């Protein structure tokens, strides 16, 4: 079986995605998220350019949490993202 067809291990599958409006908010949120929720694994920070936009200012930033981060309450994560004018999405 090739690596392309290999299944993603369950603890590496995205469980939660927090969408934040800018890089500064995302970087602050990563630090606060780990402290507040006692994460076992730091979230992945991903730049998500908006369709048709080349300017870095027109990008959202995603915090991707996998199962390895621990069991987290979706409602608490949504409220947390709201503190930075963001929201939680299903992966």
PDB file of C-alpha atoms in Angstrom:
ATOM      1  CA  UNK A   1       0.000   0.000   0.000  1.00  0.00           C
ATOM      2  CA  UNK A   2       1.371   3.452  -0.886  1.00  0.00           C
ATOM      3  CA  UNK A   3       1.612   6.225   1.678  1.00  0.00           C
ATOM      4  CA  UNK A   4      -1.005   8.193  -0.269  1.00  0.00           C
ATOM      5  CA  UNK A   5      -3.577   5.491   0.432  1.00  0.00           C
ATOM      6  CA  UNK A   6      -2.590   4.870   4.052  1.00  0.00           C
ATOM      7  CA  UNK A   7      -5.244   5.701   6.606  1.00  0.00           C
ATOM      8  CA  UNK A   8      -4.538   8.621   8.921  1.00  0.00           C
ATOM      9  CA  UNK A   9      -4.057   7.365  12.498  1.00  0.00           C
ATOM     10  CA  UNK A  10      -7.105   8.157  14.645  1.00  0.00           C
ATOM     11  CA  UNK A  11      -5.131  10.404  16.998  1.00  0.00           C
ATOM     12  CA  UNK A  12      -3.960  12.550  14.040  1.00  0.00           C
ATOM     13  CA  UNK A  13      -7.374  13.150  12.475  1.00  0.00           C
ATOM     14  CA  UNK A  14      -8.680  16.700  12.913  1.00  0.00           C
ATOM     15  CA  UNK A  15     -11.315  16.840  15.661  1.00  0.00           C
ATOM     16  CA  UNK A  16     -11.827  20.600  15.920  1.00  0.00           C
ATOM     17  CA  UNK A  17     -10.932  23.584  13.742  1.00  0.00           C
ATOM     18  CA  UNK A  18     -10.931  27.095  15.183  1.00  0.00           C
ATOM     19  CA  UNK A  19     -11.069  29.899  12.601  1.00  0.00           C
ATOM     20  CA  UNK A  20      -9.440  33.166  13.661  1.00  0.00           C
ATOM     21  CA  UNK A  21      -9.306  36.485  11.798  1.00  0.00           C
ATOM     22  CA  UNK A  22      -5.549  37.132  11.776  1.00  0.00           C
ATOM     23  CA  UNK A  23      -2.152  35.727  12.622  1.00  0.00           C
ATOM     24  CA  UNK A  24      -1.683  37.720  15.833  1.00  0.00           C
ATOM     25  CA  UNK A  25      -4.978  36.446  17.228  1.00  0.00           C
ATOM     26  CA  UNK A  26      -4.119  32.894  16.188  1.00  0.00           C
ATOM     27  CA  UNK A  27      -0.686  32.964  17.822  1.00  0.00           C
ATOM     28  CA  UNK A  28      -2.121  34.379  21.056  1.00  0.00           C
ATOM     29  CA  UNK A  29      -4.908  31.806  20.981  1.00  0.00           C
ATOM     30  CA  UNK A  30      -2.457  28.881  20.607  1.00  0.00           C
ATOM     31  CA  UNK A  31      -0.698  29.906  23.820  1.00  0.00           C
ATOM     32  CA  UNK A  32      -3.910  30.558  25.737  1.00  0.00           C
ATOM     33  CA  UNK A  33      -5.588  27.403  24.416  1.00  0.00           C
ATOM     34  CA  UNK A  34      -2.782  25.198  25.712  1.00  0.00           C
ATOM     35  CA  UNK A  35      -2.814  26.914  29.116  1.00  0.00           C
ATOM     36  CA  UNK A  36      -6.587  26.971  29.571  1.00  0.00           C
ATOM     37  CA  UNK A  37      -7.411  23.473  28.326  1.00  0.00           C
ATOM     38  CA  UNK A  38      -4.219  21.621  29.288  1.00  0.00           C
ATOM     39  CA  UNK A  39      -3.674  20.253  25.795  1.00  0.00           C
ATOM     40  CA  UNK A  40      -1.514  17.177  25.389  1.00  0.00           C
ATOM     41  CA  UNK A  41      -0.507  18.382  21.915  1.00  0.00           C
ATOM     42  CA  UNK A  42      -0.193  21.894  20.513  1.00  0.00           C
ATOM     43  CA  UNK A  43      -2.665  22.746  17.727  1.00  0.00           C
ATOM     44  CA  UNK A  44      -1.442  23.105  14.166  1.00  0.00           C
ATOM     45  CA  UNK A  45      -1.517  26.717  12.947  1.00  0.00           C
ATOM     46  CA  UNK A  46      -2.536  27.005   9.262  1.00  0.00           C
ATOM     47  CA  UNK A  47      -2.962  30.075   7.049  1.00  0.00           C
ATOM     48  CA  UNK A  48      -6.166  29.872   5.007  1.00  0.00           C
ATOM     49  CA  UNK A  49      -6.144  32.439   2.190  1.00  0.00           C
ATOM     50  CA  UNK A  50      -9.584  33.641   1.217  1.00  0.00           C
ATOM     51  CA  UNK A  51     -10.645  32.770  -2.325  1.00  0.00           C
ATOM     52  CA  UNK A  52      -9.179  35.126  -4.887  1.00  0.00           C
ATOM     53  CA  UNK A  53      -7.024  37.012  -2.390  1.00  0.00           C
ATOM     54  CA  UNK A  54      -3.230  37.179  -2.569  1.00  0.00           C
ATOM     55  CA  UNK A  55      -2.728  39.655   0.260  1.00  0.00           C
ATOM     56  CA  UNK A  56      -1.600  38.087   3.545  1.00  0.00           C
ATOM     57  CA  UNK A  57      -3.897  40.534   5.322  1.00  0.00           C
ATOM     58  CA  UNK A  58      -6.867  38.796   3.694  1.00  0.00           C
ATOM     59  CA  UNK A  59      -6.282  35.438   5.308  1.00  0.00           C
ATOM     60  CA  UNK A  60      -7.935  33.564   8.091  1.00  0.00           C
ATOM     61  CA  UNK A  61      -5.866  31.436  10.425  1.00  0.00           C
ATOM     62  CA  UNK A  62      -6.919  27.971  11.483  1.00  0.00           C
ATOM     63  CA  UNK A  63      -6.034  26.177  14.680  1.00  0.00           C
ATOM     64  CA  UNK A  64      -6.394  22.481  13.950  1.00  0.00           C
ATOM     65  CA  UNK A  65      -6.778  20.237  16.987  1.00  0.00           C
ATOM     66  CA  UNK A  66      -6.416  16.488  16.641  1.00  0.00           C
ATOM     67  CA  UNK A  67      -7.656  13.728  18.914  1.00  0.00           C
ATOM     68  CA  UNK A  68      -4.151  13.624  20.408  1.00  0.00           C
ATOM     69  CA  UNK A  69      -4.826  17.059  21.959  1.00  0.00           C
ATOM     70  CA  UNK A  70      -7.385  15.471  24.284  1.00  0.00           C
ATOM     71  CA  UNK A  71     -11.151  15.398  24.743  1.00  0.00           C
ATOM     72  CA  UNK A  72     -12.437  18.940  24.379  1.00  0.00           C
ATOM     73  CA  UNK A  73     -15.956  20.333  24.638  1.00  0.00           C
ATOM     74  CA  UNK A  74     -17.051  21.834  21.277  1.00  0.00           C
ATOM     75  CA  UNK A  75     -19.167  24.522  22.991  1.00  0.00           C
ATOM     76  CA  UNK A  76     -16.224  25.628  25.159  1.00  0.00           C
ATOM     77  CA  UNK A  77     -13.977  25.786  22.085  1.00  0.00           C
ATOM     78  CA  UNK A  78     -16.560  27.862  20.201  1.00  0.00           C
ATOM     79  CA  UNK A  79     -16.764  30.306  23.115  1.00  0.00           C
ATOM     80  CA  UNK A  80     -12.964  30.386  23.301  1.00  0.00           C
ATOM     81  CA  UNK A  81     -12.629  31.209  19.580  1.00  0.00           C
ATOM     82  CA  UNK A  82     -15.253  33.942  20.026  1.00  0.00           C
ATOM     83  CA  UNK A  83     -12.895  35.725  22.421  1.00  0.00           C
ATOM     84  CA  UNK A  84     -10.701  36.417  19.349  1.00  0.00           C
ATOM     85  CA  UNK A  85     -13.644  37.143  16.988  1.00  0.00           C
ATOM     86  CA  UNK A  86     -13.397  33.624  15.605  1.00  0.00           C
ATOM     87  CA  UNK A  87     -15.497  30.480  15.589  1.00  0.00           C
ATOM     88  CA  UNK A  88     -15.273  26.684  15.630  1.00  0.00           C
ATOM     89  CA  UNK A  89     -15.984  24.573  12.548  1.00  0.00           C
ATOM     90  CA  UNK A  90     -16.426  20.844  12.087  1.00  0.00           C
ATOM     91  CA  UNK A  91     -13.429  19.423  10.202  1.00  0.00           C
TER      92      UNK A  91
END
